Short mmCIF file of C-alpha atoms (C1' of nucleotides) in Angstrom, two decimals:
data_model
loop_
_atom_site.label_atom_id
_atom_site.label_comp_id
_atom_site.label_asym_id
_atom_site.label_seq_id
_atom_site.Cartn_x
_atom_site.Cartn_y
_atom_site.Cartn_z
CA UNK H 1 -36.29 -63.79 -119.49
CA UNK H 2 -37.33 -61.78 -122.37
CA UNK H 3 -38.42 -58.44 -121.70
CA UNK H 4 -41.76 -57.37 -121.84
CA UNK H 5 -43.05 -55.67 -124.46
CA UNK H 6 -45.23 -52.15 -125.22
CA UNK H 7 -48.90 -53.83 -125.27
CA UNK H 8 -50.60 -50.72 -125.10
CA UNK H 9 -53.01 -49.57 -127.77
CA UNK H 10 -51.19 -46.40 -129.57
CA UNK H 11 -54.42 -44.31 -130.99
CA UNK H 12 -57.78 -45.29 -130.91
CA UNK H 13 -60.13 -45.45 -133.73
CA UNK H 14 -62.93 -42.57 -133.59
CA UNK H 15 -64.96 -43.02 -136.98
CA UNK H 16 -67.16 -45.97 -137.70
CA UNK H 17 -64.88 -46.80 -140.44
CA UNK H 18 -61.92 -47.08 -138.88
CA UNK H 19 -63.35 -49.41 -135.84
CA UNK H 20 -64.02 -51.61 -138.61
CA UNK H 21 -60.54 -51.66 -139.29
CA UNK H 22 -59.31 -52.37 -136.22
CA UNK H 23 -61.95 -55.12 -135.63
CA UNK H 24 -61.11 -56.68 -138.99
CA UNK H 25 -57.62 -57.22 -137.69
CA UNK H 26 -58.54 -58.15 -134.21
CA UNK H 27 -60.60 -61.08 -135.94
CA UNK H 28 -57.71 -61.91 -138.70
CA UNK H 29 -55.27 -62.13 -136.10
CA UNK H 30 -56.90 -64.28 -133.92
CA UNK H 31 -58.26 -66.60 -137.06
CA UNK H 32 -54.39 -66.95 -137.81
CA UNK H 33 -53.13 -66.96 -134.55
CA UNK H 34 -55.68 -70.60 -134.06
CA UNK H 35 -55.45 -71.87 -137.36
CA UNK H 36 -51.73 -71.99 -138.42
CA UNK H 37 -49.83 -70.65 -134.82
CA UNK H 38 -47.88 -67.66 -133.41
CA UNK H 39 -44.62 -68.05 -136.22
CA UNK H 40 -47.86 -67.52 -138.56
CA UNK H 41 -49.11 -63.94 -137.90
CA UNK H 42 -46.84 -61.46 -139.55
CA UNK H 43 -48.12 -58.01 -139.50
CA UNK H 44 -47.74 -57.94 -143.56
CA UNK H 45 -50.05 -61.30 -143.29
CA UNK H 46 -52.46 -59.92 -140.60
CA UNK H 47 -52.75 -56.91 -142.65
CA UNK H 48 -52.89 -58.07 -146.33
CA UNK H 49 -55.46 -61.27 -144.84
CA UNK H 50 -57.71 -58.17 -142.57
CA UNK H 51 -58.37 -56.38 -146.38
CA UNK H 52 -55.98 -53.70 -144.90
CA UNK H 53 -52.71 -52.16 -145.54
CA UNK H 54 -49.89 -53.00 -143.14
CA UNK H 55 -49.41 -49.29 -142.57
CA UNK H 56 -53.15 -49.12 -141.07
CA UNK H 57 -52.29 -51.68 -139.11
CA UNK H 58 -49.20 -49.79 -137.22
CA UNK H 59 -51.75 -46.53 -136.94
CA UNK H 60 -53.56 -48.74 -134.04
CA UNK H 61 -51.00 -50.50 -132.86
CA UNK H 62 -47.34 -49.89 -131.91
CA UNK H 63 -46.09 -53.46 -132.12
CA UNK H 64 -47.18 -56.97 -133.51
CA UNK H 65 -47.50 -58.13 -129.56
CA UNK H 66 -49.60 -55.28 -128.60
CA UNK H 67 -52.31 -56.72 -131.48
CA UNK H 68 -51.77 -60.25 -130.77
CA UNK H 69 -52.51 -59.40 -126.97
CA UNK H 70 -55.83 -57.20 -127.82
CA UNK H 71 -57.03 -60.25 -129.70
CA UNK H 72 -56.47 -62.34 -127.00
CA UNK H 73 -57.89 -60.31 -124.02
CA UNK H 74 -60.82 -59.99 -125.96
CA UNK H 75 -61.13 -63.74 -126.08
CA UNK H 76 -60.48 -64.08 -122.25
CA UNK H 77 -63.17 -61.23 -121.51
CA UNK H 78 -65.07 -63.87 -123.37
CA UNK H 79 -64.73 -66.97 -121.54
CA UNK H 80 -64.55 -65.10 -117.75
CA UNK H 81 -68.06 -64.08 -118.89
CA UNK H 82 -69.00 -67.13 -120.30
CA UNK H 83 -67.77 -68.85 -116.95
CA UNK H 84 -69.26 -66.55 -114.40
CA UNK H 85 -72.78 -66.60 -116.39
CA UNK H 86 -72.79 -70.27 -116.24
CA UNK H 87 -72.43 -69.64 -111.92
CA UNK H 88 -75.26 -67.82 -112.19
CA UNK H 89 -77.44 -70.52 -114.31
CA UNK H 90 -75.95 -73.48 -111.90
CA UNK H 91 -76.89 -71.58 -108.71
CA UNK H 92 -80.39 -71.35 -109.90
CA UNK H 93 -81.15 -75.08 -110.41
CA UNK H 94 -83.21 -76.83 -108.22
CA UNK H 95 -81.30 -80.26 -108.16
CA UNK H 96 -78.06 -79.01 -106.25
CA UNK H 97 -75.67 -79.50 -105.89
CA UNK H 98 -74.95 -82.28 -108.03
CA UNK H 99 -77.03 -80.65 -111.23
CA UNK H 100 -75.62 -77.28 -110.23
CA UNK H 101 -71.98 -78.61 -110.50
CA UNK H 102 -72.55 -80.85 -113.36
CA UNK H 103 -74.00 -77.50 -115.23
CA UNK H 104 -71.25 -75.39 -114.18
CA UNK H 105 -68.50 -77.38 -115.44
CA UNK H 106 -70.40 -77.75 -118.82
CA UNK H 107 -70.14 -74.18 -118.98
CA UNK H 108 -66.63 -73.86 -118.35
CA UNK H 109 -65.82 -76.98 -121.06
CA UNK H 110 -68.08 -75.11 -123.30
CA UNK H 111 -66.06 -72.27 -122.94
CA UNK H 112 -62.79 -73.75 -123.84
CA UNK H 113 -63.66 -75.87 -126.72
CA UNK H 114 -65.07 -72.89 -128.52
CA UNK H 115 -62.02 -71.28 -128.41
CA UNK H 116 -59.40 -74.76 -128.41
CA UNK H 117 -57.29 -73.81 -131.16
CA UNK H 118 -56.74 -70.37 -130.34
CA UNK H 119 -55.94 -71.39 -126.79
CA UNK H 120 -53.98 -74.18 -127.17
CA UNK H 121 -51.77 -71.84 -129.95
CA UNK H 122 -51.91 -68.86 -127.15
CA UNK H 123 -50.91 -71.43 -123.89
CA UNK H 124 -47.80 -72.96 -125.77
CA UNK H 125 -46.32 -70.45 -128.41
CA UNK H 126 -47.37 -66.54 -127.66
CA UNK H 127 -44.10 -65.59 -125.26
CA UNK H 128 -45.05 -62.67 -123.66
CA UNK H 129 -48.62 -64.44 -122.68
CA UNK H 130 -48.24 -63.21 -118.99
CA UNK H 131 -47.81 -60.02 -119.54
CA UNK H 132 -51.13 -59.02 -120.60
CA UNK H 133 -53.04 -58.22 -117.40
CA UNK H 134 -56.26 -60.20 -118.49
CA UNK H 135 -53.98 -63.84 -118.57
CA UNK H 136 -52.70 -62.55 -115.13
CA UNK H 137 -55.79 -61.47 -113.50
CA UNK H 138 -57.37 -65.05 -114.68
CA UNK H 139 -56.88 -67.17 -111.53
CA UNK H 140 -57.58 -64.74 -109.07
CA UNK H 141 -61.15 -63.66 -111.07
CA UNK H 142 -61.94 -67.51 -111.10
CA UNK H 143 -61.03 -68.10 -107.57
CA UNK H 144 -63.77 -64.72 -106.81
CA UNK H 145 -66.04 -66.35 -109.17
CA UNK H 146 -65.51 -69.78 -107.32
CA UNK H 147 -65.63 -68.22 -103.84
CA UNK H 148 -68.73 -66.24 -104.62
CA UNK H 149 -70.35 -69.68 -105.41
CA UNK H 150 -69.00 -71.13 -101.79
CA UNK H 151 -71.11 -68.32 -100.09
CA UNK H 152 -74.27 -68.20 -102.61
CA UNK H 153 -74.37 -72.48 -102.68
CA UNK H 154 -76.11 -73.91 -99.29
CA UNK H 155 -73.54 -76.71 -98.90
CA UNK H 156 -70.14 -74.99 -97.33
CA UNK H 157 -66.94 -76.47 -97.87
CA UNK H 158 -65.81 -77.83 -95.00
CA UNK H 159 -61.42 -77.69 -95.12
CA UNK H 160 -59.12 -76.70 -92.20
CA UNK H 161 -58.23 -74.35 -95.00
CA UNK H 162 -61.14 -72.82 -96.62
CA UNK H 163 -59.15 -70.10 -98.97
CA UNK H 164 -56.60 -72.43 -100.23
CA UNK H 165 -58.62 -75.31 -100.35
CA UNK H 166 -61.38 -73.18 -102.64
CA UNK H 167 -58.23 -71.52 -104.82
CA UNK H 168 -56.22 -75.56 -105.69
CA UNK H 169 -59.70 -76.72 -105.77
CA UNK H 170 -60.58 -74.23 -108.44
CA UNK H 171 -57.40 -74.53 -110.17
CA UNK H 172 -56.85 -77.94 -110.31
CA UNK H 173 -60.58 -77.88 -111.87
CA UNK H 174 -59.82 -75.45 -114.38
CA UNK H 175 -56.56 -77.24 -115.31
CA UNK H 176 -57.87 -80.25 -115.19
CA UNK H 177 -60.47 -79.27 -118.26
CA UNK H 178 -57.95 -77.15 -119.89
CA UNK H 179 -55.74 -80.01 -120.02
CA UNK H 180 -58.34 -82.33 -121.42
CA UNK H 181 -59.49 -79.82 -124.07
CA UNK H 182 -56.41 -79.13 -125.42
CA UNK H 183 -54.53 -82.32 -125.16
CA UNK H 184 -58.02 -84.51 -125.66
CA UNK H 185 -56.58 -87.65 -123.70
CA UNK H 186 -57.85 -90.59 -126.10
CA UNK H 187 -59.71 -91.95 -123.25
CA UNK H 188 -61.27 -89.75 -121.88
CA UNK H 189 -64.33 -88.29 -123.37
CA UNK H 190 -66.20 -85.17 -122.35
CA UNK H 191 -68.86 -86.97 -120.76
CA UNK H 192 -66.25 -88.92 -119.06
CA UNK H 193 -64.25 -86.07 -117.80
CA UNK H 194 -67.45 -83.89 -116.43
CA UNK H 195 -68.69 -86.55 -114.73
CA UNK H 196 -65.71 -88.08 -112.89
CA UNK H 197 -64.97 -84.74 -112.01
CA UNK H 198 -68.53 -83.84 -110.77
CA UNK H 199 -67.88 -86.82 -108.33
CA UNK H 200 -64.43 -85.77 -107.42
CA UNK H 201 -65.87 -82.22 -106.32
CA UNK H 202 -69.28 -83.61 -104.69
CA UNK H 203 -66.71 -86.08 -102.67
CA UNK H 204 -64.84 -83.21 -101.27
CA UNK H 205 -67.58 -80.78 -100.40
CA UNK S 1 -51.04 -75.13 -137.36
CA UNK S 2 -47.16 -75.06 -137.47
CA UNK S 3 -45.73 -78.18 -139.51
CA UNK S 4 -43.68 -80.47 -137.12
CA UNK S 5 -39.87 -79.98 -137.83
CA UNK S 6 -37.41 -82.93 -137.95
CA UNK S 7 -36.24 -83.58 -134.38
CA UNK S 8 -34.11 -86.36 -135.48
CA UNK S 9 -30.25 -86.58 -134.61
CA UNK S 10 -28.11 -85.84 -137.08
CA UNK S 11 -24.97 -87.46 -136.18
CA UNK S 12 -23.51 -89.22 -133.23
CA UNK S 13 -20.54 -88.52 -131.46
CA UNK S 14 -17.98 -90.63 -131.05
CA UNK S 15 -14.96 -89.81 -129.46
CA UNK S 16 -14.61 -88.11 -125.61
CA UNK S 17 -14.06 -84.80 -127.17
CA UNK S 18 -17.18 -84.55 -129.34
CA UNK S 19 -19.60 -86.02 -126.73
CA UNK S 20 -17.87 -82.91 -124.56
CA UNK S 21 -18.67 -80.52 -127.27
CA UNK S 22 -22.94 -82.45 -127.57
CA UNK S 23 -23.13 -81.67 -124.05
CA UNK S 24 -22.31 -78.03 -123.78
CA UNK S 25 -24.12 -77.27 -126.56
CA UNK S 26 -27.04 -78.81 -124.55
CA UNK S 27 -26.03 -77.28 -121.31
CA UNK S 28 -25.89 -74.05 -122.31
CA UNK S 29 -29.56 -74.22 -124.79
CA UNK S 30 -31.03 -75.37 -121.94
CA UNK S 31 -29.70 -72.73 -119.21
CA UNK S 32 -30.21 -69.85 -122.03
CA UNK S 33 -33.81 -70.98 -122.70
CA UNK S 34 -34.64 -70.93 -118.97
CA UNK S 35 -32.76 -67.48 -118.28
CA UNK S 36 -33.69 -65.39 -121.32
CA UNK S 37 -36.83 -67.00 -122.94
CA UNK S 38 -36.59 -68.84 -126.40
CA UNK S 39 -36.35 -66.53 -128.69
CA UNK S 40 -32.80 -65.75 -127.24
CA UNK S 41 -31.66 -69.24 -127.94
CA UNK S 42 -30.27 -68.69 -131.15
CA UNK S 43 -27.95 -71.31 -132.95
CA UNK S 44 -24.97 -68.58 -133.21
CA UNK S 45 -25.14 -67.42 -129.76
CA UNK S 46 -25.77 -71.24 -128.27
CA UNK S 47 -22.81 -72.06 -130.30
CA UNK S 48 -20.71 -69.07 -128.92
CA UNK S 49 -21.57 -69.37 -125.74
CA UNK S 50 -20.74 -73.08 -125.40
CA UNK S 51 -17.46 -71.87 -126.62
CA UNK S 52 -17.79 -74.58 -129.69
CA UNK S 53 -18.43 -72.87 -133.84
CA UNK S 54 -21.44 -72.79 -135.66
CA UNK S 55 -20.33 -75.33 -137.74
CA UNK S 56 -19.89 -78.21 -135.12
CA UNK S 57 -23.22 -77.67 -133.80
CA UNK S 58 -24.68 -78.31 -137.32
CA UNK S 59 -22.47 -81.34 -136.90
CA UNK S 60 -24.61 -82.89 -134.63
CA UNK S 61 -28.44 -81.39 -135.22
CA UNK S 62 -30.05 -81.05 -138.17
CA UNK S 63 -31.65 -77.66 -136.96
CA UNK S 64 -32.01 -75.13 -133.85
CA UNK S 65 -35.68 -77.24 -133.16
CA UNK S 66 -33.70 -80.49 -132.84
CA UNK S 67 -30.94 -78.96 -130.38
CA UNK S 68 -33.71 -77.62 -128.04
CA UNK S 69 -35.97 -80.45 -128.30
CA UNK S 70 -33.15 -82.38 -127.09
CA UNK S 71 -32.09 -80.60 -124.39
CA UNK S 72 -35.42 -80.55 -122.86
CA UNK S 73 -36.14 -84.34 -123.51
CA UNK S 74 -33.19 -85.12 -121.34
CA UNK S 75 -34.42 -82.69 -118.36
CA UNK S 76 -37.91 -84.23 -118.96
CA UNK S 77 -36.27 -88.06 -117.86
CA UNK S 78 -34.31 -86.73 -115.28
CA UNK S 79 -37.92 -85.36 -113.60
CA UNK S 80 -39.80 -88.69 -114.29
CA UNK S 81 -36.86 -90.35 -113.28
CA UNK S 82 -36.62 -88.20 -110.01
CA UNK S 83 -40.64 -88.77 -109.70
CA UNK S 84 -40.66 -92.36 -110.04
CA UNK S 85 -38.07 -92.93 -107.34
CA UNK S 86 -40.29 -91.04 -104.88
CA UNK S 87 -42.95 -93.19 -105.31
CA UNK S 88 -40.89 -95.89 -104.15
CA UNK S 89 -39.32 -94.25 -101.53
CA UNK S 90 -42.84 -92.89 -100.65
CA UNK S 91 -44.07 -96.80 -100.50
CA UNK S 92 -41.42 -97.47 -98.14
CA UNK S 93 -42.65 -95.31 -95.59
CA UNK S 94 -43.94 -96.59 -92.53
CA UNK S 95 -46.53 -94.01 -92.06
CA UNK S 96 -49.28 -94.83 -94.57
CA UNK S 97 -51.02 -93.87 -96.58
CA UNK S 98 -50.59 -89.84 -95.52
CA UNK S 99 -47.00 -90.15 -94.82
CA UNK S 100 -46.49 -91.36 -98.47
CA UNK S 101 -48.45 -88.80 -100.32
CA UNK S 102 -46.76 -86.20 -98.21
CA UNK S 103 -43.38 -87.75 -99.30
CA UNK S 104 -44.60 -88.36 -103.00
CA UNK S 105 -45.83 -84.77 -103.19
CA UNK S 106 -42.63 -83.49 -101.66
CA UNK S 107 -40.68 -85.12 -104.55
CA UNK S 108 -42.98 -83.60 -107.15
CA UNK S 109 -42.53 -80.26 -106.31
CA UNK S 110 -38.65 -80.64 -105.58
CA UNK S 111 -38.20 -82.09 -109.29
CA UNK S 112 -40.30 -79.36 -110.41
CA UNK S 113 -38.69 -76.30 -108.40
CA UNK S 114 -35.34 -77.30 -109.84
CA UNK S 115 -36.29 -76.78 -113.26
CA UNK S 116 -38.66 -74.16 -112.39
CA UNK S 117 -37.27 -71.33 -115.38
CA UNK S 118 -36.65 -73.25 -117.78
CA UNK S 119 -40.26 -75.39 -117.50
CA UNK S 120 -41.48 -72.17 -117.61
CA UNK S 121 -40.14 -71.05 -120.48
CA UNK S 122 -40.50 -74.79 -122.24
CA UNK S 123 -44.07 -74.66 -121.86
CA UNK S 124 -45.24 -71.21 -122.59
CA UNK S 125 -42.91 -70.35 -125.60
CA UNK S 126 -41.46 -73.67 -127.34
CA UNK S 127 -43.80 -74.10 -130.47
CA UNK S 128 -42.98 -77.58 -131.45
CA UNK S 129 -43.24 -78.84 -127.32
CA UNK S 130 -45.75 -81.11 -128.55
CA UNK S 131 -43.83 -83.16 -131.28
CA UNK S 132 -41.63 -83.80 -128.75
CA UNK S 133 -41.99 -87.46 -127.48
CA UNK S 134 -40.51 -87.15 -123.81
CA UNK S 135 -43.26 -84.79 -123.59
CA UNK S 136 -46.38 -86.46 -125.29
CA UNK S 137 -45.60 -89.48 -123.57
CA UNK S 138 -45.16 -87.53 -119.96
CA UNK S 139 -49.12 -87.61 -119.09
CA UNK S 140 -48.95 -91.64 -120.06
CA UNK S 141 -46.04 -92.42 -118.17
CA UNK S 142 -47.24 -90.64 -115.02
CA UNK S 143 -50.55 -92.10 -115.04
CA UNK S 144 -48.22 -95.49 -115.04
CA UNK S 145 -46.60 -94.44 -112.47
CA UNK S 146 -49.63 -93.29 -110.21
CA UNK S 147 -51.31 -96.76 -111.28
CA UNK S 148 -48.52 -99.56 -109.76
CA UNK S 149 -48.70 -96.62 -106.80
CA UNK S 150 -52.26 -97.74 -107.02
CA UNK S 151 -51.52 -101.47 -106.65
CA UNK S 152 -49.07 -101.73 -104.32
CA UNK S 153 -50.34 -99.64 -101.54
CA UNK S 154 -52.72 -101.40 -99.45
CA UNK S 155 -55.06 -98.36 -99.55
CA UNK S 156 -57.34 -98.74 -103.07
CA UNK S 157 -59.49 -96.07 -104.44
CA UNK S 158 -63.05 -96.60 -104.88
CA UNK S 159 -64.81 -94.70 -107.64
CA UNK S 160 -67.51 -96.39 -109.72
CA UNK S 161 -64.49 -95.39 -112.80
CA UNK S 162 -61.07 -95.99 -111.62
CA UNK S 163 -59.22 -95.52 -114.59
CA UNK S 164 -60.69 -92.15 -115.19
CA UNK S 165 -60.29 -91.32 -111.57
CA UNK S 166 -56.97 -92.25 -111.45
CA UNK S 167 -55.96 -90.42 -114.53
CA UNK S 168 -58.11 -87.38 -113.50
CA UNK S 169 -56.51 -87.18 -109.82
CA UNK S 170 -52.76 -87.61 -111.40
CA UNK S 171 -53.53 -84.82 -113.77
CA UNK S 172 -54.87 -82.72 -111.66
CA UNK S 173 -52.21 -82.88 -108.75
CA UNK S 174 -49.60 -82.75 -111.02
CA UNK S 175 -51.26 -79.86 -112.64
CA UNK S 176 -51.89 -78.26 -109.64
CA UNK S 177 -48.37 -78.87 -108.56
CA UNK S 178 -46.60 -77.36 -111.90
CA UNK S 179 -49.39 -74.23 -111.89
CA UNK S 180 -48.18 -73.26 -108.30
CA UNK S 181 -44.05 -73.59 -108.76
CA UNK S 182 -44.66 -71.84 -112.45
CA UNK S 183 -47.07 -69.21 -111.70
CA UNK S 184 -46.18 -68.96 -107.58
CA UNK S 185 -49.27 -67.89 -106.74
CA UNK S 186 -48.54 -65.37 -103.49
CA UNK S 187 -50.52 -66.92 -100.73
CA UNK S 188 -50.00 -70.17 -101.19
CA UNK S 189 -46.70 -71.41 -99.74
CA UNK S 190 -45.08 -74.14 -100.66
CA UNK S 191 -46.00 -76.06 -97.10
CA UNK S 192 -49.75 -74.63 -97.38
CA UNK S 193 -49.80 -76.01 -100.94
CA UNK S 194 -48.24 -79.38 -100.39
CA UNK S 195 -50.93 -79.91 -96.92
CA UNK S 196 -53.46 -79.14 -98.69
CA UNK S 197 -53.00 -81.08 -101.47
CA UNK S 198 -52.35 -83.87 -99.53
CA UNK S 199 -55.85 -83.39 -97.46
CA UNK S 200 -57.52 -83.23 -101.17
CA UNK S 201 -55.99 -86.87 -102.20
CA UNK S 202 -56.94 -88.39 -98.84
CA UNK S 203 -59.87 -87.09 -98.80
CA UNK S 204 -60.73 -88.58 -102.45
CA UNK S 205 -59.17 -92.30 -101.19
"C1'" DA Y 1 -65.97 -24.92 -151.07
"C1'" DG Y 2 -62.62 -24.85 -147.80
"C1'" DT Y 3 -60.17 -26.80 -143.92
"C1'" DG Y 4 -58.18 -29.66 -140.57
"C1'" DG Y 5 -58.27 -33.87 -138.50
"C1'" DT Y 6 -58.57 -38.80 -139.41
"C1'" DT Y 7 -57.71 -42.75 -141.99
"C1'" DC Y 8 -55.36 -45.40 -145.30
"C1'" DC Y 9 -51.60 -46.75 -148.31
"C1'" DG Y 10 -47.44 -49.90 -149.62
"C1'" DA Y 11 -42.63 -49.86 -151.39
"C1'" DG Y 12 -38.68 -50.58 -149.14
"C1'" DC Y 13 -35.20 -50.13 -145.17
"C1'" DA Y 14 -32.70 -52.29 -141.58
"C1'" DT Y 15 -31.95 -56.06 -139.18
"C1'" DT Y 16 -31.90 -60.67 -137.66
"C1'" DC Y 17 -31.13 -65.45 -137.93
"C1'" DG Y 18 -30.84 -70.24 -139.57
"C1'" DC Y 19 -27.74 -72.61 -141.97
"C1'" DT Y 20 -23.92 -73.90 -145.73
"C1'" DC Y 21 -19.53 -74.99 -147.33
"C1'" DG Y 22 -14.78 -75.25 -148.17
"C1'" DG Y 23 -11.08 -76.05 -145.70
"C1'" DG Y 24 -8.17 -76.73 -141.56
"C1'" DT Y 25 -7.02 -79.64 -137.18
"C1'" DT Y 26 -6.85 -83.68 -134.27
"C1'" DA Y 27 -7.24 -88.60 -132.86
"C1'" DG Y 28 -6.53 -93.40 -133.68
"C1'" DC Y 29 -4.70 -96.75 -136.18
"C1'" DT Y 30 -1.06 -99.60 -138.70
"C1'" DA D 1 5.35 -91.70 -140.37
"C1'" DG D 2 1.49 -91.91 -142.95
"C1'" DC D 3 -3.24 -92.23 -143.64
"C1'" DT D 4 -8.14 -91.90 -142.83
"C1'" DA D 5 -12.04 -90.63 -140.44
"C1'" DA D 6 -13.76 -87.83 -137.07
"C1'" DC D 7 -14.02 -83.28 -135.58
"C1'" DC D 8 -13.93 -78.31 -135.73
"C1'" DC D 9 -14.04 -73.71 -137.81
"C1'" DG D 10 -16.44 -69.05 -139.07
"C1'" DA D 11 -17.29 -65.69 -142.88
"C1'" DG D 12 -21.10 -64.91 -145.19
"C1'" DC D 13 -25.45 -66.15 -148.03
"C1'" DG D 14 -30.35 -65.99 -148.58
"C1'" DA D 15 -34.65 -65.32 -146.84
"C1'" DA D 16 -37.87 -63.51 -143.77
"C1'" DT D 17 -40.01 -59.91 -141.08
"C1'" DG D 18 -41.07 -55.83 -138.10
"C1'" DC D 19 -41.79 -51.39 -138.94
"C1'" DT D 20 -41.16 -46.40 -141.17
"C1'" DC D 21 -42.42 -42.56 -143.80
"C1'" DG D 22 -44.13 -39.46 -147.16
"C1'" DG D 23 -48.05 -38.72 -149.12
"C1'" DA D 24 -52.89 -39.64 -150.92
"C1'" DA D 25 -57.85 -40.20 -149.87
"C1'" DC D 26 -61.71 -39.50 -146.94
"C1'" DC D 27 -64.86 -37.43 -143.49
"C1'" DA D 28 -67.18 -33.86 -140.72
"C1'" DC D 29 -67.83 -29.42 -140.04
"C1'" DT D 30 -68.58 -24.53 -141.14
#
DNA sequence: AGTGGTTCCGAGCATTCGCTCGGGTTAGCT
DNA sequence: AGCTAACCCGAGCGAATGCTCGGAACCACT
């Protein structure tokens, strides 16, 4: 497998300027990165598209995968906070669990189709993906966000296997909404998809 | 987004010796792009290492896309293939209906293990995966497949949606199935996955 | 105004890789 | 044997791209 690269930042930006900079190509690269895929973002392109020079660019960051990663972590901090506020809101609601589900999940869909391009282009062309810790840390911060619900909700899940059953449970959620937002299966609408999935979680609780 | 290349064949071989050169030029794209990553599959080196020229492997694809795409179309029939007979194998059973979800499960996985590198790499690095038709199709022919499971077993599922249900529960155990052999999450065995997956599915019936 | 650190610049180097093309070799047939 | 089509060969072209490097411009401080 191919070897994983140097995604650490090389210098950071002190003056006000300069974090302008760095955002600017943050932004462009992640713009590029959804709109026309990975072969797409060339550090000449990122650079010349950010208003920047290419040698600016290389002043921040010591590869082309060490910017492409920043741009997505930043987007994943996004959604894991997007995610574990929508917890929050659904543990709140008076009309559990079904409403408190039902809320979550809108949450999480919300999440995703914000971001679909840039996902989908991250999930099937960016190679070293899984080698930036925020992709790797994903599942197991979902499956504390998920178990942190078990314990906060009143209703318990009731499996001869409580840890796995909460972790596939959780994944096979998330995939399961992943999948639709990025492959958009013609018959299957968001409506359709929360709420078929509401009742497939409500039946196993 | 990236422009779909031509995946077309360019030529067909005729004679014993060519059709021996085709496959070792797929052989070996398909066991370099599972044991280095994709962006070591490169026409000279497939070429090389399939002991066959450049030249003859322009002979028969119009481009590197088209010699990749092809290799992993045919390891994409040989797992529905491999699927599809477990269902019917899993029908057989006497033990219904958790003796034939174990059994279907257990053929999921297997297919799925056996490929497990270069899946991997397929799905996380191949840019044009998607204008593939062996793979666009996959989700349709599965749900197929999990349908006439559907029909002929005497159990039925009862959800006010079926169709969406079934789709749903297909796409979900199947994407739980190819998250845990890709991604090998470290407390979830193979057994504790497959048991509890298997609870899940009865539980929904 | 002077100074040292920070930021920015962009032409061009070095390398890689997909693919062509002209020509040689082999198989199958009469 | 002779002929044609199928098959194979591999040096090298052209284009793209990641990144360097030497130096200019800017900022904050005294």
């Amino acid at each position: 497998m191919t070897q994983a690269p140097d995604l650490q930042a090389k210098k950071q930006p002190r003056q006000a300027r300069a974090k302008a900079t760095v955002e600017a190509l943050l932004d462009t690269a992640a713009r590029l990165l959804a709109s026309e895929g990975y072969a797409a973002v060339t550090t000449n392109r990122v650079a010349e598209l950010a208003g920047v020079s290419i040698g600016s660019l290389y002043e921040y960051f010591p590869n082309k995968e060490a910017l492409v990663a920043a741009a997505l972590a930043r987007a994943l901090r996004e959604i894991v906070a997007e995610v574990t506020l929508g917890l929050r809101e659904a543990l709140a609601r008076p009309d559990q669990p079904r409403g408190g589900i039902d809320h979550w999940m809108r949450a999480m869909v919300a999440a995703l189709e914000q971001r679909e391009a840039l996902l989908r282009a991250a999930l099937r062309e960016v190679p070293f993906l899984w080698s930036i810790s925020e992709v790797r840390e994903l599942s197991n911060t979902l499956q504390q966000v998920a178990q942190e619900g078990r314990y906060k909700s009143s209703r318990l899940v009731h499996f001869e296997d409580p840890e796995a059953s909460t972790y596939l449970l959780m994944s096979m959620v998330w995939s399961a909404i992943l999948q639709a937002v990025l492959y958009r299966p013609p018959h299957l609408s968001r409506e359709r998809l929360i709420h078929t999935l509401v009742e497939m979680v409500l039946k196993l609780l």
